[in-house]
């Protein structure tokens, strides 16, 4: 199959692939721009950034590409609306929002004409999103890395949600190959979102030690933890995830970064430690099939392989 274009609002991606916005600081300008240059949609992960940092990353991405650049932001973040407003002021192409649901973001998008794309895990929420003015929805199944909104497989969700809404739907969770993309398009999706494959790319802002850690992951290393956000999260087993699965890890200093926090551990600090390469004491979010990734590749090569695999897919 020759992969179709993906249209979200008035933005057109030549390749129907959105690179997942992985926080904290895994998806920055360099990765997002590399993806956009290949015809996909590159996302900068805004959660955990200051307004100035986000502004800098968006401007840097713009200097590296003329392709489609968006942000991903956690609804659970206290600075959610503020960061969206900053991105809109900078002329961002679209906003993808997950880890919770907000009605307010649709108003912000309407004012500026910025497409708002919520991450949903049910037909009900997809319908509500469409009625509120969503330009598209990312449908995330239980196979995804990071915060999870469901225990249902993406393969079951796509047909249900396709039947429920007319707006573009983007399949997320466990997408790694061109064959996967073709499978989801055949199920009714308009495109896919891929996180883990791009976390393990040369342009990803993960420290080399974290990228090496992804490559060592085995199927039995994938665990689900309870995030302070109030959602389950899919991660790779390490001493830190073992600790938080057994109980709380005391917080020495709270930055008050979430609208509502369970305080069982500090998620921002835990994700930052992983991003910086501390794979013992950091929280390593990853998708269910991270073990299938065997090498760190440049984004250009990832896209070349996806297109090649799609061309010969059944």
mmCIF file of C-alpha atoms in Angstrom:
data_model
loop_
_atom_site.group_PDB
_atom_site.id
_atom_site.type_symbol
_atom_site.label_atom_id
_atom_site.label_comp_id
_atom_site.label_asym_id
_atom_site.label_seq_id
_atom_site.Cartn_x
_atom_site.Cartn_y
_atom_site.Cartn_z
ATOM 1 C CA UNK A 1 0.000 0.000 0.000
ATOM 2 C CA UNK A 2 1.155 3.519 -0.764
ATOM 3 C CA UNK A 3 0.528 5.344 2.477
ATOM 4 C CA UNK A 4 -2.179 8.033 2.224
ATOM 5 C CA UNK A 5 -1.827 11.647 3.365
ATOM 6 C CA UNK A 6 -3.208 12.670 6.757
ATOM 7 C CA UNK A 7 -5.258 15.869 6.954
ATOM 8 C CA UNK A 8 -5.915 17.490 10.333
ATOM 9 C CA UNK A 9 -7.752 20.801 10.063
ATOM 10 C CA UNK A 10 -6.012 22.566 7.170
ATOM 11 C CA UNK A 11 -2.677 20.847 7.824
ATOM 12 C CA UNK A 12 -1.609 18.000 5.543
ATOM 13 C CA UNK A 13 1.049 15.426 6.409
ATOM 14 C CA UNK A 14 2.402 13.585 3.361
ATOM 15 C CA UNK A 15 2.935 10.466 5.506
ATOM 16 C CA UNK A 16 0.161 9.525 7.997
ATOM 17 C CA UNK A 17 2.503 9.269 10.994
ATOM 18 C CA UNK A 18 2.467 11.447 14.099
ATOM 19 C CA UNK A 19 5.499 11.149 16.350
ATOM 20 C CA UNK A 20 4.238 10.852 19.921
ATOM 21 C CA UNK A 21 5.012 13.732 22.261
ATOM 22 C CA UNK A 22 7.131 12.071 24.937
ATOM 23 C CA UNK A 23 7.815 14.004 28.119
ATOM 24 C CA UNK A 24 9.889 15.035 29.862
ATOM 25 C CA UNK A 25 12.054 16.458 27.046
ATOM 26 C CA UNK A 26 12.371 13.280 24.956
ATOM 27 C CA UNK A 27 10.480 14.912 22.095
ATOM 28 C CA UNK A 28 12.132 18.259 21.519
ATOM 29 C CA UNK A 29 12.674 20.402 18.401
ATOM 30 C CA UNK A 30 15.327 18.194 16.830
ATOM 31 C CA UNK A 31 13.151 15.056 16.794
ATOM 32 C CA UNK A 32 9.924 16.872 15.867
ATOM 33 C CA UNK A 33 11.626 18.684 12.964
ATOM 34 C CA UNK A 34 13.267 15.483 11.683
ATOM 35 C CA UNK A 35 9.849 13.784 11.587
ATOM 36 C CA UNK A 36 8.210 16.803 9.904
ATOM 37 C CA UNK A 37 10.996 16.849 7.287
ATOM 38 C CA UNK A 38 10.079 13.265 6.358
ATOM 39 C CA UNK A 39 6.442 14.239 5.809
ATOM 40 C CA UNK A 40 5.083 13.165 9.208
ATOM 41 C CA UNK A 41 3.813 15.343 12.066
ATOM 42 C CA UNK A 42 6.432 16.151 14.704
ATOM 43 C CA UNK A 43 5.330 16.859 18.264
ATOM 44 C CA UNK A 44 7.251 18.755 20.940
ATOM 45 C CA UNK A 45 6.407 17.444 24.432
ATOM 46 C CA UNK A 46 5.463 20.602 26.346
ATOM 47 C CA UNK A 47 4.727 19.007 29.751
ATOM 48 C CA UNK A 48 7.357 20.008 32.314
ATOM 49 C CA UNK A 49 8.663 22.919 30.221
ATOM 50 C CA UNK A 50 8.565 26.613 31.104
ATOM 51 C CA UNK A 51 6.837 28.977 28.663
ATOM 52 C CA UNK A 52 10.212 30.310 27.525
ATOM 53 C CA UNK A 53 11.609 26.836 26.958
ATOM 54 C CA UNK A 54 8.566 25.860 24.901
ATOM 55 C CA UNK A 55 8.832 29.072 22.900
ATOM 56 C CA UNK A 56 12.503 28.334 22.223
ATOM 57 C CA UNK A 57 11.795 24.742 21.113
ATOM 58 C CA UNK A 58 8.981 25.786 18.759
ATOM 59 C CA UNK A 59 11.169 28.486 17.168
ATOM 60 C CA UNK A 60 14.066 26.060 16.853
ATOM 61 C CA UNK A 61 11.817 23.455 15.198
ATOM 62 C CA UNK A 62 10.529 26.100 12.779
ATOM 63 C CA UNK A 63 14.109 26.982 11.836
ATOM 64 C CA UNK A 64 14.792 23.299 11.029
ATOM 65 C CA UNK A 65 11.663 22.442 9.025
ATOM 66 C CA UNK A 66 8.775 23.851 7.027
ATOM 67 C CA UNK A 67 6.746 20.719 7.874
ATOM 68 C CA UNK A 68 3.908 20.217 10.377
ATOM 69 C CA UNK A 69 4.875 20.830 14.029
ATOM 70 C CA UNK A 70 2.576 20.422 17.028
ATOM 71 C CA UNK A 71 2.827 20.124 20.780
ATOM 72 C CA UNK A 72 1.707 17.362 23.103
ATOM 73 C CA UNK A 73 0.615 18.386 26.586
ATOM 74 C CA UNK A 74 -0.758 16.544 29.629
ATOM 75 C CA UNK A 75 -4.196 17.814 30.640
ATOM 76 C CA UNK A 76 -3.140 16.917 34.207
ATOM 77 C CA UNK A 77 -0.369 19.563 34.129
ATOM 78 C CA UNK A 78 -1.114 22.689 36.144
ATOM 79 C CA UNK A 79 0.305 24.891 33.367
ATOM 80 C CA UNK A 80 -1.823 23.123 30.726
ATOM 81 C CA UNK A 81 -3.779 26.194 29.491
ATOM 82 C CA UNK A 82 -0.797 28.509 29.831
ATOM 83 C CA UNK A 83 1.448 26.284 27.696
ATOM 84 C CA UNK A 84 -1.271 25.847 25.055
ATOM 85 C CA UNK A 85 -1.659 29.646 24.862
ATOM 86 C CA UNK A 86 2.118 30.040 24.486
ATOM 87 C CA UNK A 87 2.196 27.461 21.672
ATOM 88 C CA UNK A 88 -0.749 29.135 19.916
ATOM 89 C CA UNK A 89 0.981 32.542 20.171
ATOM 90 C CA UNK A 90 3.983 30.920 18.466
ATOM 91 C CA UNK A 91 1.719 29.747 15.632
ATOM 92 C CA UNK A 92 1.832 26.025 16.432
ATOM 93 C CA UNK A 93 0.116 23.827 13.801
ATOM 94 C CA UNK A 94 -1.846 21.624 16.207
ATOM 95 C CA UNK A 95 -2.221 20.676 19.877
ATOM 96 C CA UNK A 96 -2.426 17.042 21.021
ATOM 97 C CA UNK A 97 -3.634 16.629 24.625
ATOM 98 C CA UNK A 98 -3.603 13.480 26.759
ATOM 99 C CA UNK A 99 -3.479 12.258 30.396
ATOM 100 C CA UNK A 100 -6.962 13.599 31.108
ATOM 101 C CA UNK A 101 -9.627 15.512 29.183
ATOM 102 C CA UNK A 102 -10.389 19.224 29.089
ATOM 103 C CA UNK A 103 -13.347 21.020 27.523
ATOM 104 C CA UNK A 104 -11.572 24.388 27.824
ATOM 105 C CA UNK A 105 -8.914 23.591 25.224
ATOM 106 C CA UNK A 106 -11.473 23.550 22.404
ATOM 107 C CA UNK A 107 -12.317 27.212 23.070
ATOM 108 C CA UNK A 108 -8.630 28.138 22.855
ATOM 109 C CA UNK A 109 -8.356 26.293 19.551
ATOM 110 C CA UNK A 110 -11.500 27.917 18.108
ATOM 111 C CA UNK A 111 -10.306 31.454 18.876
ATOM 112 C CA UNK A 112 -7.057 30.955 16.983
ATOM 113 C CA UNK A 113 -8.136 28.358 14.425
ATOM 114 C CA UNK A 114 -5.627 25.869 15.880
ATOM 115 C CA UNK A 115 -6.626 22.199 15.480
ATOM 116 C CA UNK A 116 -7.133 20.510 18.866
ATOM 117 C CA UNK A 117 -6.565 16.759 18.955
ATOM 118 C CA UNK A 118 -7.456 14.974 22.204
ATOM 119 C CA UNK A 119 -6.131 11.505 23.058
ATOM 120 C CA UNK A 120 -9.122 9.279 23.803
ATOM 121 C CA UNK A 121 -9.665 5.629 24.645
ATOM 122 C CA UNK A 122 -13.426 5.197 24.165
ATOM 123 C CA UNK A 123 -16.104 5.844 21.540
ATOM 124 C CA UNK A 124 -17.992 7.976 24.085
ATOM 125 C CA UNK A 125 -15.080 10.385 24.578
ATOM 126 C CA UNK A 126 -14.368 10.440 20.827
ATOM 127 C CA UNK A 127 -17.988 11.516 20.209
ATOM 128 C CA UNK A 128 -17.824 14.196 22.905
ATOM 129 C CA UNK A 129 -14.559 15.450 21.358
ATOM 130 C CA UNK A 130 -16.137 15.657 17.904
ATOM 131 C CA UNK A 131 -19.122 17.582 19.295
ATOM 132 C CA UNK A 132 -16.815 20.024 21.088
ATOM 133 C CA UNK A 133 -14.917 20.763 17.887
ATOM 134 C CA UNK A 134 -11.917 18.380 17.873
ATOM 135 C CA UNK A 135 -10.110 18.373 14.508
ATOM 136 C CA UNK A 136 -9.198 14.696 14.997
ATOM 137 C CA UNK A 137 -8.695 12.209 17.826
ATOM 138 C CA UNK A 138 -5.722 10.064 18.733
ATOM 139 C CA UNK A 139 -7.148 6.718 19.839
ATOM 140 C CA UNK A 140 -4.839 5.080 22.324
ATOM 141 C CA UNK A 141 -5.086 1.419 23.230
ATOM 142 C CA UNK A 142 -3.651 -0.431 26.208
ATOM 143 C CA UNK A 143 -0.505 -1.296 24.204
ATOM 144 C CA UNK A 144 0.726 2.313 24.486
ATOM 145 C CA UNK A 145 3.565 3.567 26.654
ATOM 146 C CA UNK A 146 3.095 6.177 29.366
ATOM 147 C CA UNK A 147 -0.296 7.088 30.815
ATOM 148 C CA UNK A 148 -3.117 4.735 29.864
ATOM 149 C CA UNK A 149 -6.812 5.484 29.613
ATOM 150 C CA UNK A 150 -7.978 1.921 28.967
ATOM 151 C CA UNK A 151 -7.198 -1.765 29.278
ATOM 152 C CA UNK A 152 -8.728 -2.417 25.830
ATOM 153 C CA UNK A 153 -6.576 -3.236 22.803
ATOM 154 C CA UNK A 154 -6.209 -0.645 20.066
ATOM 155 C CA UNK A 155 -7.352 -3.293 17.561
ATOM 156 C CA UNK A 156 -10.748 -3.399 19.259
ATOM 157 C CA UNK A 157 -11.045 0.364 19.742
ATOM 158 C CA UNK A 158 -10.401 1.510 16.154
ATOM 159 C CA UNK A 159 -13.465 -0.143 14.515
ATOM 160 C CA UNK A 160 -15.725 1.001 17.406
ATOM 161 C CA UNK A 161 -14.529 4.601 17.240
ATOM 162 C CA UNK A 162 -14.566 4.670 13.427
ATOM 163 C CA UNK A 163 -18.268 3.801 13.596
ATOM 164 C CA UNK A 164 -18.874 6.572 16.154
ATOM 165 C CA UNK A 165 -17.187 9.635 14.577
ATOM 166 C CA UNK A 166 -16.522 11.265 11.191
ATOM 167 C CA UNK A 167 -13.349 13.181 12.110
ATOM 168 C CA UNK A 168 -9.910 11.669 11.385
ATOM 169 C CA UNK A 169 -8.796 9.042 13.878
ATOM 170 C CA UNK A 170 -5.175 8.246 14.596
ATOM 171 C CA UNK A 171 -4.297 4.829 16.038
ATOM 172 C CA UNK A 172 -1.770 4.751 18.888
ATOM 173 C CA UNK A 173 -0.288 1.950 20.969
ATOM 174 C CA UNK A 174 2.040 -0.745 19.722
ATOM 175 C CA UNK A 175 2.608 0.718 16.234
ATOM 176 C CA UNK A 176 6.122 -0.139 15.063
ATOM 177 C CA UNK A 177 6.103 -1.242 11.411
ATOM 178 C CA UNK A 178 4.729 -0.326 8.004
ATOM 179 C CA UNK A 179 2.555 -3.454 8.210
ATOM 180 C CA UNK A 180 1.047 -2.087 11.468
ATOM 181 C CA UNK A 181 0.199 1.211 9.744
ATOM 182 C CA UNK A 182 -1.487 -0.595 6.834
ATOM 183 C CA UNK A 183 -3.428 -2.815 9.283
ATOM 184 C CA UNK A 184 -4.793 0.209 11.150
ATOM 185 C CA UNK A 185 -5.678 2.086 7.967
ATOM 186 C CA UNK A 186 -7.559 -1.017 6.799
ATOM 187 C CA UNK A 187 -9.428 -0.990 10.123
ATOM 188 C CA UNK A 188 -10.590 2.569 9.477
ATOM 189 C CA UNK A 189 -7.849 4.734 10.991
ATOM 190 C CA UNK A 190 -6.583 7.752 9.007
ATOM 191 C CA UNK A 191 -3.083 7.520 10.431
ATOM 192 C CA UNK A 192 -0.997 6.370 13.383
ATOM 193 C CA UNK A 193 0.911 7.851 16.294
ATOM 194 C CA UNK A 194 4.240 6.223 17.169
ATOM 195 C CA UNK A 195 6.085 6.883 20.405
ATOM 196 C CA UNK A 196 8.532 4.132 21.357
ATOM 197 C CA UNK A 197 10.022 3.816 17.849
ATOM 198 C CA UNK A 198 10.931 7.519 17.895
ATOM 199 C CA UNK A 199 12.095 7.493 21.538
ATOM 200 C CA UNK A 200 14.708 5.026 20.270
ATOM 201 C CA UNK A 201 15.819 7.245 17.361
ATOM 202 C CA UNK A 202 19.072 9.137 16.900
ATOM 203 C CA UNK A 203 17.245 12.469 17.080
ATOM 204 C CA UNK A 204 15.377 11.618 20.295
ATOM 205 C CA UNK A 205 16.542 13.764 23.207
ATOM 206 C CA UNK A 206 16.904 10.712 25.475
ATOM 207 C CA UNK A 207 20.389 10.220 26.938
ATOM 208 C CA UNK A 208 22.437 7.441 25.265
ATOM 209 C CA UNK A 209 22.069 5.294 28.418
ATOM 210 C CA UNK A 210 18.270 5.472 28.157
ATOM 211 C CA UNK A 211 18.333 4.498 24.469
ATOM 212 C CA UNK A 212 20.565 1.519 25.310
ATOM 213 C CA UNK A 213 18.148 0.570 28.093
ATOM 214 C CA UNK A 214 15.243 0.425 25.579
ATOM 215 C CA UNK A 215 17.212 -2.012 23.426
ATOM 216 C CA UNK A 216 17.784 -4.325 26.389
ATOM 217 C CA UNK A 217 14.082 -4.528 27.330
ATOM 218 C CA UNK A 218 12.456 -7.973 27.158
ATOM 219 C CA UNK A 219 8.709 -8.710 26.947
ATOM 220 C CA UNK A 220 8.614 -9.681 30.639
ATOM 221 C CA UNK A 221 10.169 -6.318 31.618
ATOM 222 C CA UNK A 222 7.040 -4.352 30.728
ATOM 223 C CA UNK A 223 5.067 -3.293 33.805
ATOM 224 C CA UNK A 224 2.142 -1.043 34.700
ATOM 225 C CA UNK A 225 2.643 1.443 37.524
ATOM 226 C CA UNK A 226 0.235 3.819 39.302
ATOM 227 C CA UNK A 227 1.070 7.370 38.282
ATOM 228 C CA UNK A 228 0.542 10.333 40.655
ATOM 229 C CA UNK A 229 -1.614 11.767 37.848
ATOM 230 C CA UNK A 230 -4.248 9.204 38.888
ATOM 231 C CA UNK A 231 -3.837 6.928 35.850
ATOM 232 C CA UNK A 232 -1.954 3.688 35.233
ATOM 233 C CA UNK A 233 1.256 4.043 33.230
ATOM 234 C CA UNK A 234 3.167 1.518 31.114
ATOM 235 C CA UNK A 235 6.887 1.414 31.885
ATOM 236 C CA UNK A 236 10.004 -0.757 31.752
ATOM 237 C CA UNK A 237 10.939 -2.651 34.909
ATOM 238 C CA UNK A 238 13.919 -1.194 36.795
ATOM 239 C CA UNK A 239 14.757 -0.628 40.493
ATOM 240 C CA UNK A 240 12.629 2.553 40.550
ATOM 241 C CA UNK A 241 9.495 0.980 39.057
ATOM 242 C CA UNK A 242 9.896 -1.976 41.464
ATOM 243 C CA UNK A 243 9.954 0.515 44.334
ATOM 244 C CA UNK A 244 6.819 2.408 43.255
ATOM 245 C CA UNK A 245 4.926 -0.815 42.591
ATOM 246 C CA UNK A 246 5.577 -1.806 46.212
ATOM 247 C CA UNK A 247 4.640 1.525 47.775
ATOM 248 C CA UNK A 248 5.345 5.243 47.789
ATOM 249 C CA UNK A 249 8.677 6.967 47.251
ATOM 250 C CA UNK A 250 8.831 10.017 49.564
ATOM 251 C CA UNK A 251 8.875 13.416 47.828
ATOM 252 C CA UNK A 252 11.515 15.748 49.233
ATOM 253 C CA UNK A 253 10.505 18.837 47.271
ATOM 254 C CA UNK A 254 7.183 19.406 45.489
ATOM 255 C CA UNK A 255 7.040 21.735 42.480
ATOM 256 C CA UNK A 256 3.255 21.638 42.504
ATOM 257 C CA UNK A 257 3.236 20.766 38.781
ATOM 258 C CA UNK A 258 -0.024 18.783 38.571
ATOM 259 C CA UNK A 259 -3.613 19.970 38.987
ATOM 260 C CA UNK A 260 -4.149 17.004 41.287
ATOM 261 C CA UNK A 261 -1.351 14.734 42.515
ATOM 262 C CA UNK A 262 -1.464 11.473 44.473
ATOM 263 C CA UNK A 263 2.048 12.214 45.852
ATOM 264 C CA UNK A 264 3.069 8.528 45.673
ATOM 265 C CA UNK A 265 6.252 9.718 43.918
ATOM 266 C CA UNK A 266 7.354 12.784 41.928
ATOM 267 C CA UNK A 267 6.667 11.954 38.294
ATOM 268 C CA UNK A 268 8.417 14.994 36.797
ATOM 269 C CA UNK A 269 11.677 14.245 38.639
ATOM 270 C CA UNK A 270 11.391 10.511 37.867
ATOM 271 C CA UNK A 271 10.916 11.120 34.123
ATOM 272 C CA UNK A 272 13.704 13.731 34.099
ATOM 273 C CA UNK A 273 16.120 11.266 35.711
ATOM 274 C CA UNK A 274 15.346 8.693 32.994
ATOM 275 C CA UNK A 275 15.720 11.261 30.206
ATOM 276 C CA UNK A 276 19.136 12.193 31.594
ATOM 277 C CA UNK A 277 20.228 8.544 31.548
ATOM 278 C CA UNK A 278 19.678 7.431 35.148
ATOM 279 C CA UNK A 279 17.940 4.176 34.238
ATOM 280 C CA UNK A 280 18.134 2.816 37.795
ATOM 281 C CA UNK A 281 16.343 5.672 39.559
ATOM 282 C CA UNK A 282 14.255 7.106 36.727
ATOM 283 C CA UNK A 283 10.814 6.162 35.408
ATOM 284 C CA UNK A 284 11.181 4.677 31.922
ATOM 285 C CA UNK A 285 7.842 4.909 30.117
ATOM 286 C CA UNK A 286 7.592 2.675 27.033
ATOM 287 C CA UNK A 287 5.065 0.826 24.880
ATOM 288 C CA UNK A 288 4.231 -2.857 25.252
ATOM 289 C CA UNK A 289 6.356 -3.873 22.248
ATOM 290 C CA UNK A 290 9.531 -1.903 23.023
ATOM 291 C CA UNK A 291 11.402 -5.260 23.017
ATOM 292 C CA UNK A 292 10.846 -5.486 19.254
ATOM 293 C CA UNK A 293 13.091 -2.454 18.699
ATOM 294 C CA UNK A 294 16.592 -3.763 18.077
ATOM 295 C CA UNK A 295 18.522 -0.671 16.972
ATOM 296 C CA UNK A 296 18.663 3.088 17.346
ATOM 297 C CA UNK A 297 17.998 4.559 13.897
ATOM 298 C CA UNK A 298 17.924 8.028 12.354
ATOM 299 C CA UNK A 299 14.397 9.310 11.665
ATOM 300 C CA UNK A 300 15.087 9.311 7.913
ATOM 301 C CA UNK A 301 15.807 5.556 8.036
ATOM 302 C CA UNK A 302 12.756 4.857 10.219
ATOM 303 C CA UNK A 303 10.521 6.510 7.600
ATOM 304 C CA UNK A 304 12.282 4.762 4.703
ATOM 305 C CA UNK A 305 11.642 1.391 6.380
ATOM 306 C CA UNK A 306 8.006 2.218 7.243
ATOM 307 C CA UNK A 307 7.273 3.133 3.620
ATOM 308 C CA UNK A 308 9.125 0.051 2.331
ATOM 309 C CA UNK A 309 7.236 -2.259 4.726
ATOM 310 C CA UNK A 310 3.908 -0.610 3.858
ATOM 311 C CA UNK A 311 4.566 -1.059 0.139
ATOM 312 C CA UNK A 312 4.840 -4.838 0.526
ATOM 313 C CA UNK A 313 2.236 -5.180 3.310
ATOM 314 C CA UNK A 314 -0.701 -7.544 2.884
#
